[in-house]
CSV table of C-alpha atoms in Angstrom, one decimal:
chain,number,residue,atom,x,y,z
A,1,UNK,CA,121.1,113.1,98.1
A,2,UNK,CA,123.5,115.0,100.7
A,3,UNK,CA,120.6,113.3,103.7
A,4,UNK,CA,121.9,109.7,102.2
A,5,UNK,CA,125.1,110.5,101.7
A,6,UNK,CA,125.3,111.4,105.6
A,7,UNK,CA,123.2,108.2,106.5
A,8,UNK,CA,125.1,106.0,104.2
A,9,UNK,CA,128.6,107.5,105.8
A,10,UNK,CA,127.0,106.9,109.7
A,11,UNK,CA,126.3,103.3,108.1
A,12,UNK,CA,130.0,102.6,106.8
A,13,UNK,CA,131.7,103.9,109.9
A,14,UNK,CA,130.0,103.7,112.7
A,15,UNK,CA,131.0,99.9,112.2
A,16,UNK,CA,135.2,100.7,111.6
A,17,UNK,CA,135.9,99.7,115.1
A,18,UNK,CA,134.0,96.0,115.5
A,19,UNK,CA,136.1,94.1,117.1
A,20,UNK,CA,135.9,90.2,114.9
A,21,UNK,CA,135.6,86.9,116.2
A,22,UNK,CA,135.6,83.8,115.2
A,23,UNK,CA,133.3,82.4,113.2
A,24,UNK,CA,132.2,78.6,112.2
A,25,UNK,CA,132.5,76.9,109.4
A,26,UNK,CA,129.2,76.0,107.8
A,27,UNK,CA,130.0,71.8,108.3
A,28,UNK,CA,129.1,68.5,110.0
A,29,UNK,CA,132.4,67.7,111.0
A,30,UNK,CA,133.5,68.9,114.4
A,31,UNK,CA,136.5,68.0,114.2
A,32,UNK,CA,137.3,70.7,111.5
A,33,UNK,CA,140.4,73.2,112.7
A,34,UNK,CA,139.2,76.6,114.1
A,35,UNK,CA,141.4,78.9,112.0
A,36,UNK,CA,139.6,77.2,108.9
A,37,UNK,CA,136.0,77.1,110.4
A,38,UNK,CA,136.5,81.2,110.6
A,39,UNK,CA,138.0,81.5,107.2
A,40,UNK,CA,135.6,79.5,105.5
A,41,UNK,CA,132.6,81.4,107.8
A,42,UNK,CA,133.5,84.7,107.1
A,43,UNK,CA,133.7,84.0,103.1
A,44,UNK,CA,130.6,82.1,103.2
A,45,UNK,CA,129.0,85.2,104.9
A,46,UNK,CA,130.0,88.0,103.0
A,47,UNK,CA,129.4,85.8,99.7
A,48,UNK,CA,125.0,86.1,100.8
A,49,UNK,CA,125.5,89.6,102.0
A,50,UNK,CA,126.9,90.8,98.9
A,51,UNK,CA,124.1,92.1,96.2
A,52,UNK,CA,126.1,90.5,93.0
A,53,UNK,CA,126.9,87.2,94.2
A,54,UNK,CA,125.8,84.2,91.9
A,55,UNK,CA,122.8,82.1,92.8
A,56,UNK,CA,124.1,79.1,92.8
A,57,UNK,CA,126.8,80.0,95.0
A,58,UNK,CA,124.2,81.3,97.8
A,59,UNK,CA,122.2,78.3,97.6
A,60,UNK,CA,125.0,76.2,98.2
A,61,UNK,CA,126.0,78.0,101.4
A,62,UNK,CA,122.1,78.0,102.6
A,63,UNK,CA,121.8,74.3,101.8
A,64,UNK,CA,125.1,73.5,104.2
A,65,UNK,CA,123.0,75.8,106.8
A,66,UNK,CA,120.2,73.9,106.2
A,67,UNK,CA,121.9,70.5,106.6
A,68,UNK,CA,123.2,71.6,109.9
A,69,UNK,CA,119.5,72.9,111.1
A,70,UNK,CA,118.1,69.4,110.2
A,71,UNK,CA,120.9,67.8,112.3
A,72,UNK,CA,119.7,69.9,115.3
A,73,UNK,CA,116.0,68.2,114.7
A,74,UNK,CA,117.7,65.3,115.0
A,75,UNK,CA,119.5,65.9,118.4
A,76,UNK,CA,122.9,67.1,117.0
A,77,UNK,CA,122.8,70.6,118.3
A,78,UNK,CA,126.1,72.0,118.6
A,79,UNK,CA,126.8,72.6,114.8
A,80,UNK,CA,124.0,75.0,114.3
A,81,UNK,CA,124.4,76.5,117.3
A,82,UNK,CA,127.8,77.3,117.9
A,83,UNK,CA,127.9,78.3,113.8
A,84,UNK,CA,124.6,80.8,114.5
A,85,UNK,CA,126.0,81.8,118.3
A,86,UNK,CA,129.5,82.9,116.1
A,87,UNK,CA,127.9,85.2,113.5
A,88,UNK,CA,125.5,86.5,116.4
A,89,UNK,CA,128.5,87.7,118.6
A,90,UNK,CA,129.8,89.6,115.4
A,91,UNK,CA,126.3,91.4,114.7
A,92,UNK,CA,126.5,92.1,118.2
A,93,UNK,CA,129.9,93.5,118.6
A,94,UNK,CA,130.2,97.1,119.9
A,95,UNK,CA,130.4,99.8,116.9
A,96,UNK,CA,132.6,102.9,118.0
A,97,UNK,CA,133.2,106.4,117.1
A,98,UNK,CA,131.3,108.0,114.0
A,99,UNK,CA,133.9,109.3,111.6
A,100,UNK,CA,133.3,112.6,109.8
A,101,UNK,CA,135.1,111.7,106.5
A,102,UNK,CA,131.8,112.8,104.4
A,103,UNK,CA,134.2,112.7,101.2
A,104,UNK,CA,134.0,108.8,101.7
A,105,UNK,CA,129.6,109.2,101.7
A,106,UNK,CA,129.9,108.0,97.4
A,107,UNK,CA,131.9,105.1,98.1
A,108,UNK,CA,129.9,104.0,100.7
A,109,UNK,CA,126.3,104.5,98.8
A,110,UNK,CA,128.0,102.8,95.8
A,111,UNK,CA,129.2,99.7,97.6
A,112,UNK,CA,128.5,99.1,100.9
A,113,UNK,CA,131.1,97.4,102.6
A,114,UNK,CA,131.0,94.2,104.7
A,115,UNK,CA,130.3,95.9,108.1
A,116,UNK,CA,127.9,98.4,106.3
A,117,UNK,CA,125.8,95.0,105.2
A,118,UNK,CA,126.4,93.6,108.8
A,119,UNK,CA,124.0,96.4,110.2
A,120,UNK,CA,121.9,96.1,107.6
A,121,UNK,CA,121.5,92.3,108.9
A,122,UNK,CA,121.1,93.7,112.2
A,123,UNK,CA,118.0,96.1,111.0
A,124,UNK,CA,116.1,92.6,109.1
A,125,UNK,CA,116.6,90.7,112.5
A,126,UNK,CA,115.5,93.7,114.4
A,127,UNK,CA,112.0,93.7,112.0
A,128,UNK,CA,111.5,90.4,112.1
A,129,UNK,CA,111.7,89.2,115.7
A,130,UNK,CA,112.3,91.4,118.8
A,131,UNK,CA,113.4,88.8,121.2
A,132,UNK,CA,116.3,88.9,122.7
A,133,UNK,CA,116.4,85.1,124.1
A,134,UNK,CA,119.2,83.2,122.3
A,135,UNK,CA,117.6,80.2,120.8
A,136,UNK,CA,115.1,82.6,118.9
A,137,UNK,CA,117.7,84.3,117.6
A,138,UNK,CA,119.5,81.8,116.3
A,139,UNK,CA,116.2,80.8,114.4
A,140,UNK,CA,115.9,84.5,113.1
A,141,UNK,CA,119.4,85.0,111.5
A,142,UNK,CA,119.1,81.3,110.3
A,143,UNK,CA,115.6,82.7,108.4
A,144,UNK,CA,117.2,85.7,107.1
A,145,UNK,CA,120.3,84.6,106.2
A,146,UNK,CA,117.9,81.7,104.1
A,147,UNK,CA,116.4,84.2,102.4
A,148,UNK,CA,119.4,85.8,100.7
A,149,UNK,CA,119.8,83.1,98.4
A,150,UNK,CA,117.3,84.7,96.1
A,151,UNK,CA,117.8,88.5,96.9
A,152,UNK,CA,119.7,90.8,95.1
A,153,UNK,CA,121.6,91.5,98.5
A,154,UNK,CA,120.8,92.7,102.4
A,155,UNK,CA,120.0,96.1,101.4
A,156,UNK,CA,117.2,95.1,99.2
A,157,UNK,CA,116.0,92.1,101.5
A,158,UNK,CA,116.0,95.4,104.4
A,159,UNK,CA,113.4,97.3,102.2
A,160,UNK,CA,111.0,94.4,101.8
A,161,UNK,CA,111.0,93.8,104.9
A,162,UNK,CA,110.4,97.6,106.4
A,163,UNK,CA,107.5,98.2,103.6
A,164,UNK,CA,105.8,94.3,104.5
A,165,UNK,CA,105.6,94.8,107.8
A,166,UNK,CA,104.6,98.6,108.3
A,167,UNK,CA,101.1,97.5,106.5
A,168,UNK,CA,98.3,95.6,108.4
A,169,UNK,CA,97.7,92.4,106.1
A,170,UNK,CA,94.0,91.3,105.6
A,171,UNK,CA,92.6,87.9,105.8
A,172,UNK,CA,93.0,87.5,101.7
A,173,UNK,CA,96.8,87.9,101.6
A,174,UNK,CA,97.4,85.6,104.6
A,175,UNK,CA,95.9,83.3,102.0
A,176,UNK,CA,97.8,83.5,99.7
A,177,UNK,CA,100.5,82.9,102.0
A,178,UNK,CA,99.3,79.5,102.4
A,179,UNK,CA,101.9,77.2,100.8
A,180,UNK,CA,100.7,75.6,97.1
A,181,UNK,CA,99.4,71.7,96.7
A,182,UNK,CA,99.2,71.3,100.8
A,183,UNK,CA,96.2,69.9,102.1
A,184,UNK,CA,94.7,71.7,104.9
A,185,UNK,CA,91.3,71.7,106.4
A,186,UNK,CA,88.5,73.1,104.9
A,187,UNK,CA,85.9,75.9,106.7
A,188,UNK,CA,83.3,78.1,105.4
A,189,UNK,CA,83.7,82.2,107.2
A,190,UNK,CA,80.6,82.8,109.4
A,191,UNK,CA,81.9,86.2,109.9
A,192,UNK,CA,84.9,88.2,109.4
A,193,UNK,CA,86.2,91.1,111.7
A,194,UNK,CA,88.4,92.5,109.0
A,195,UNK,CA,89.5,95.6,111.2
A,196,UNK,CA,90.9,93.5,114.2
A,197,UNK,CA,92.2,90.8,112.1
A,198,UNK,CA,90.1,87.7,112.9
A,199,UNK,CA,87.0,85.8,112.1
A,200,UNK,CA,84.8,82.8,112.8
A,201,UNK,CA,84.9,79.8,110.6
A,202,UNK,CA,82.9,76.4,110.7
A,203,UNK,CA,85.1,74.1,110.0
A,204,UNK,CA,84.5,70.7,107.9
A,205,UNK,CA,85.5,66.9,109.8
A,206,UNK,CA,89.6,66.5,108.9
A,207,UNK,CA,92.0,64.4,111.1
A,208,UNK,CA,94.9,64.7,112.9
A,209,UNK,CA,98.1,62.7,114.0
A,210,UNK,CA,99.3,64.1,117.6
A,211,UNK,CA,101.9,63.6,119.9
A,212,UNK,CA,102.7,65.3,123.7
A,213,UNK,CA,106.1,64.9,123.3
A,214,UNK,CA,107.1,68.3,122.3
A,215,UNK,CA,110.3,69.2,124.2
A,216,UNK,CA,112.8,71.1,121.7
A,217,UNK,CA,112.0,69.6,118.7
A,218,UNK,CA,111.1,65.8,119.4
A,219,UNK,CA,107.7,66.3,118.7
A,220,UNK,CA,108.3,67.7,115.3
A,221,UNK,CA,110.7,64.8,114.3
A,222,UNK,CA,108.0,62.4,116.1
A,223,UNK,CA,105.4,63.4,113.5
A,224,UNK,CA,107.3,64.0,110.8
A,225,UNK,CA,108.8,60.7,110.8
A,226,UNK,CA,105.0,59.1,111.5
A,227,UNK,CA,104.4,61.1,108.3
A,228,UNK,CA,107.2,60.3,106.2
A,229,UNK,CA,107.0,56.4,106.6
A,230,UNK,CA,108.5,55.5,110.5
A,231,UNK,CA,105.2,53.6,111.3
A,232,UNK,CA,104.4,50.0,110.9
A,233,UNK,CA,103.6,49.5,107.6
A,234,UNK,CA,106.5,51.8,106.6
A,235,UNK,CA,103.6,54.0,104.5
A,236,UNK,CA,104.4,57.3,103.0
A,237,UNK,CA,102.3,59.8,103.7
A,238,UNK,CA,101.6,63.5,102.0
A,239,UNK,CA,102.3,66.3,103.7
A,240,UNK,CA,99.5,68.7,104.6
A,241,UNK,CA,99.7,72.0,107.0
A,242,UNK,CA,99.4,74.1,109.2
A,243,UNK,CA,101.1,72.9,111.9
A,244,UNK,CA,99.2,73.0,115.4
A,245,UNK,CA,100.6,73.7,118.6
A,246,UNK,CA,99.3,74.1,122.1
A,247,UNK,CA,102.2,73.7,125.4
A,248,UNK,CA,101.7,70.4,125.7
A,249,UNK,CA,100.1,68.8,122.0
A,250,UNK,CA,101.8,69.0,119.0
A,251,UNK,CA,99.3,67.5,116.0
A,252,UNK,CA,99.9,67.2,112.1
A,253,UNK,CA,97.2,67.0,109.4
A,254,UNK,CA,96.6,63.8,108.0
A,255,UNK,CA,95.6,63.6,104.5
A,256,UNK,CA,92.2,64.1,103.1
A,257,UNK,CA,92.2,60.1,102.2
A,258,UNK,CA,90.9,60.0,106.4
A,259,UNK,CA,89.1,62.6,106.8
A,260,UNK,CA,85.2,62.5,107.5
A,261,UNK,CA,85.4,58.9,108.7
A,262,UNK,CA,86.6,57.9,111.7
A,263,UNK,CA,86.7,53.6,111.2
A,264,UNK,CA,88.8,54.5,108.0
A,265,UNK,CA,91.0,56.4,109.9
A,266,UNK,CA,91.4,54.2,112.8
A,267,UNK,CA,91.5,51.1,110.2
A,268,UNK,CA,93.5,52.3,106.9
A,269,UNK,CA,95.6,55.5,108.1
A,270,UNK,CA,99.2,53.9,109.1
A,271,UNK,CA,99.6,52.7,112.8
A,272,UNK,CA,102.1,54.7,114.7
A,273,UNK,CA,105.2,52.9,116.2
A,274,UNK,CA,104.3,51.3,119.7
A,275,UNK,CA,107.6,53.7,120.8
A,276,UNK,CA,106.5,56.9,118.7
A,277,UNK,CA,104.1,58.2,121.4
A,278,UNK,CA,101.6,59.5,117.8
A,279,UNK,CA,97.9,59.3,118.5
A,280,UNK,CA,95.3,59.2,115.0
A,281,UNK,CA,92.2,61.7,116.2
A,282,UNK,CA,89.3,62.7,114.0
A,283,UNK,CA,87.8,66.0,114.4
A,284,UNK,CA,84.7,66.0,113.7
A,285,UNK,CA,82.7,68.5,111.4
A,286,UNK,CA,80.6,72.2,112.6
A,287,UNK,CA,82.6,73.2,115.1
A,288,UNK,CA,82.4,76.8,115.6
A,289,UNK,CA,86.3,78.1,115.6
A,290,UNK,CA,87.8,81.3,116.0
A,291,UNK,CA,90.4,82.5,114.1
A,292,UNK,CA,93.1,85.2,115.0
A,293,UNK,CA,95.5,85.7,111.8
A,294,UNK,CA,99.2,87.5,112.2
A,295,UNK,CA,102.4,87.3,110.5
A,296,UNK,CA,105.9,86.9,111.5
A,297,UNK,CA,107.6,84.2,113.5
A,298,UNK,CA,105.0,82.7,116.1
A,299,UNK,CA,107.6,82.6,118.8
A,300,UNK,CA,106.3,82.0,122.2
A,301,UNK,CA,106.4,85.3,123.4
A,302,UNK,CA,104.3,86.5,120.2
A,303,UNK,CA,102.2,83.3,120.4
A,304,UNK,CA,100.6,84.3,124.1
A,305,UNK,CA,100.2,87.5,122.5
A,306,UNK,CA,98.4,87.2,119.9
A,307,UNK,CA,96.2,84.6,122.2
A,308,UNK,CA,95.2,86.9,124.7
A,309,UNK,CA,93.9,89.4,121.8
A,310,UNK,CA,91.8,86.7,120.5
A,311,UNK,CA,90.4,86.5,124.0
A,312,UNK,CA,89.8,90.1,124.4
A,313,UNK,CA,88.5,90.1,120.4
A,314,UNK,CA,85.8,87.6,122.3
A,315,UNK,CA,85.3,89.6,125.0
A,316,UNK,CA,84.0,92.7,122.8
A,317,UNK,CA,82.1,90.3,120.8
A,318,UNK,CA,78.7,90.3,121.2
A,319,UNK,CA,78.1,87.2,119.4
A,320,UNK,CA,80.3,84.9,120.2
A,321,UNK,CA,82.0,83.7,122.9
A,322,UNK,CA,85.1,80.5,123.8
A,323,UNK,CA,83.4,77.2,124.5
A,324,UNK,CA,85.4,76.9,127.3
A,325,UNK,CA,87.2,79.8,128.7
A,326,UNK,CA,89.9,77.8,130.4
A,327,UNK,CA,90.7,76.3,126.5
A,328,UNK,CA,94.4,76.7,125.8
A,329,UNK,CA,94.1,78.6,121.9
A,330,UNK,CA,95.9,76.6,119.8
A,331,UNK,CA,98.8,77.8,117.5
A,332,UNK,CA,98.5,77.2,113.6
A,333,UNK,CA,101.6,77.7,111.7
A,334,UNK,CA,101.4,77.1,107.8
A,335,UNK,CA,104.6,77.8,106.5
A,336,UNK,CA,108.1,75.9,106.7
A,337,UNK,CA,111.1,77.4,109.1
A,338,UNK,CA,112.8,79.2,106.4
A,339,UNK,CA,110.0,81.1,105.0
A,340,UNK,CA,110.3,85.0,105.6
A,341,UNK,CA,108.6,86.2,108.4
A,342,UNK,CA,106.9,88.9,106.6
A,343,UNK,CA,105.8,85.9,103.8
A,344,UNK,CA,104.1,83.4,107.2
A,345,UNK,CA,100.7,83.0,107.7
A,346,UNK,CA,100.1,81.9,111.7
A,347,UNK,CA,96.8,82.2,113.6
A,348,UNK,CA,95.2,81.5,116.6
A,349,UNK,CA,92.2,79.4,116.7
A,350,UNK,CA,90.1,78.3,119.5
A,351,UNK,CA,86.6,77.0,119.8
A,352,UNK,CA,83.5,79.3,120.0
A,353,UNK,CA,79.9,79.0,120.4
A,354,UNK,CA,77.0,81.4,119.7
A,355,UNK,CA,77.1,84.0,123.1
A,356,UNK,CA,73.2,83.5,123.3
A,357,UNK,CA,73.9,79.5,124.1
């Protein structure tokens, strides 16, 4: 008890001296006054932070965020970022001195205050993604802060967090990551490597809808609208996952309606805008694939990662080896943006062949 009391104490003042900046209110409208933005910010902040705020409350504030996240997908950047850049700069801010009032340690493990929960924030972002580039970071608080609309507070969102990801996760929980009533392709396991965390599948035919334009998030919005009825017979489409990525390709699943037939596709499946730069491809069925699973955000950083493992996971193989070892692996992300990192499935998947061929 005395051990938390300390810790709780170092928690509560190591944070007295932060020195506060503005914040941004959660809005559309740039034209909104500063002194109000900050006002409105810093409520709206300390209303997810705190453990007995209402539901309905949180998910108001995490529904203006995720307003202003959409509006970045759609070229409007400066709202998210300069909102997420604010709060940043005051998780950031230098902490001084560590006071030695221990008679304050209750207090502070009764009700941690607002700067207590601010490194408590820190901690979750710290857990969840290590990068220190500023877009990514933006992505991460946005994530975390998403979260709290359904936890009891930081503190409790903090302990999930450190007991998910100190525990390797096998192949069967990354399933049931996998997000309910989403079509995604189906594969029958030739082999599982349970211990390094990846396996070889044979997939069955599916099809894709792909674009190259993937700068920022144009090739998101590029699918998703092909997807979601911007194509020329203004058709709405389901939508399926994972997500696949390579530097240059960004590709959607279509539905199971096109898959295994490539004239239906080409024939039935909607026809992309002559401007929306979307390609219809059909992948065909037995391909050999093989499959590197992780959690967490697949940043870029993590991405050519977790890549060059698969390739060294090949290399030890004595089965199976890449088709073509100057492939590019290709990213598969399953979840939406504002799923927890510890909740994500994400793999990496390239094409294999038996090592004997």
């Amino acid at each position: 008890m005395i051990r938390n009391c300390l810790l709780a104490v170092f928690l509560y003042f190591s944070y007295l001296t932060v020195h506060g900046k503005a914040l941004v209110l959660f809005s559309t409208k740039a034209a909104t006054s500063a002194s109000t933005n900050s006002a409105n910010a810093a409520s709206d902040l300390k209303l997810l932070l705190k453990r007995t705020s209402s539901k309905d409350k949180k998910e108001a504030v995490v529904g203006r965020l995720s307003s202003l996240r959409r509006a970045r997908g759609q070229g409007d950047e400066s709202g998210f970022d300069s909102y997420c850049d604010s709060l940043l700069s005051l998780v950031d801010a230098p902490r001084g001195p560590v006071s030695t009032l221990i008679s304050r340690a209750p207090l502070a493990v009764a009700a941690p205050s607002f700067r207590v929960n601010l490194l408590l924030l820190r901690r979750v972002m710290e857990l969840t993604d290590t990068s220190t580039e500023v877009a990514s970071r933006r992505n991460t608080l946005a994530i975390i802060l998403s979260q709290l609309k359904s936890s009891r507070g930081v503190a409790g969102l903090l302990r999930e967090a450190e007991l998910r990801t100190r525990k390797a996760v096998s192949m069967d929980e990354m399933i049931s990551r996998t997000p309910e009533g989403l079509e995604t392709p189906k594969y029958t396991v030739v082999k599982r490597f349970e211990r390094e965390g990846w396996e070889v599948r044979e997939y069955d035919s599916y099809a894709l809808c792909s674009t190259r334009n993937v700068a920022g998030f144009s090739g998101f919005q590029t699918l998703a609208g092909y997807i979601f009825g911007k194509n020329q017979e203004n058709t709405t489409m389901a939508m399926t996952t994972p997500v696949l990525m390579t530097s240059d390709k960004m590709s959607f699943i279509m539905p199971s309606d096109y898959w295994g037939d490539e004239a239906k596709l080409k024939k039935d499946a909607p026809t992309p805008l002559a401007t929306s730069d979307v390609e219809k491809e059909a992948v065909g069925g037995g391909q050999l694939v093989a499959a590197l699973w992780f959690g967490g955000v697949s940043t870029k950083k993590v991405s050519e990662r977790k890549k060059e493992e698969l390739r060294k996971c090949l290399e030890k193989s004595e089965g199976f080896k890449a088709v073509d070892a100057q492939d590019e692996p290709v990213v598969a992300s399953y979840n939406d943006p504002f799923t927890a990192p510890w909740k994500r499935r994400n793999e990496i998947l390239i094409n294999v062949c038996n090592s004997s061929v």
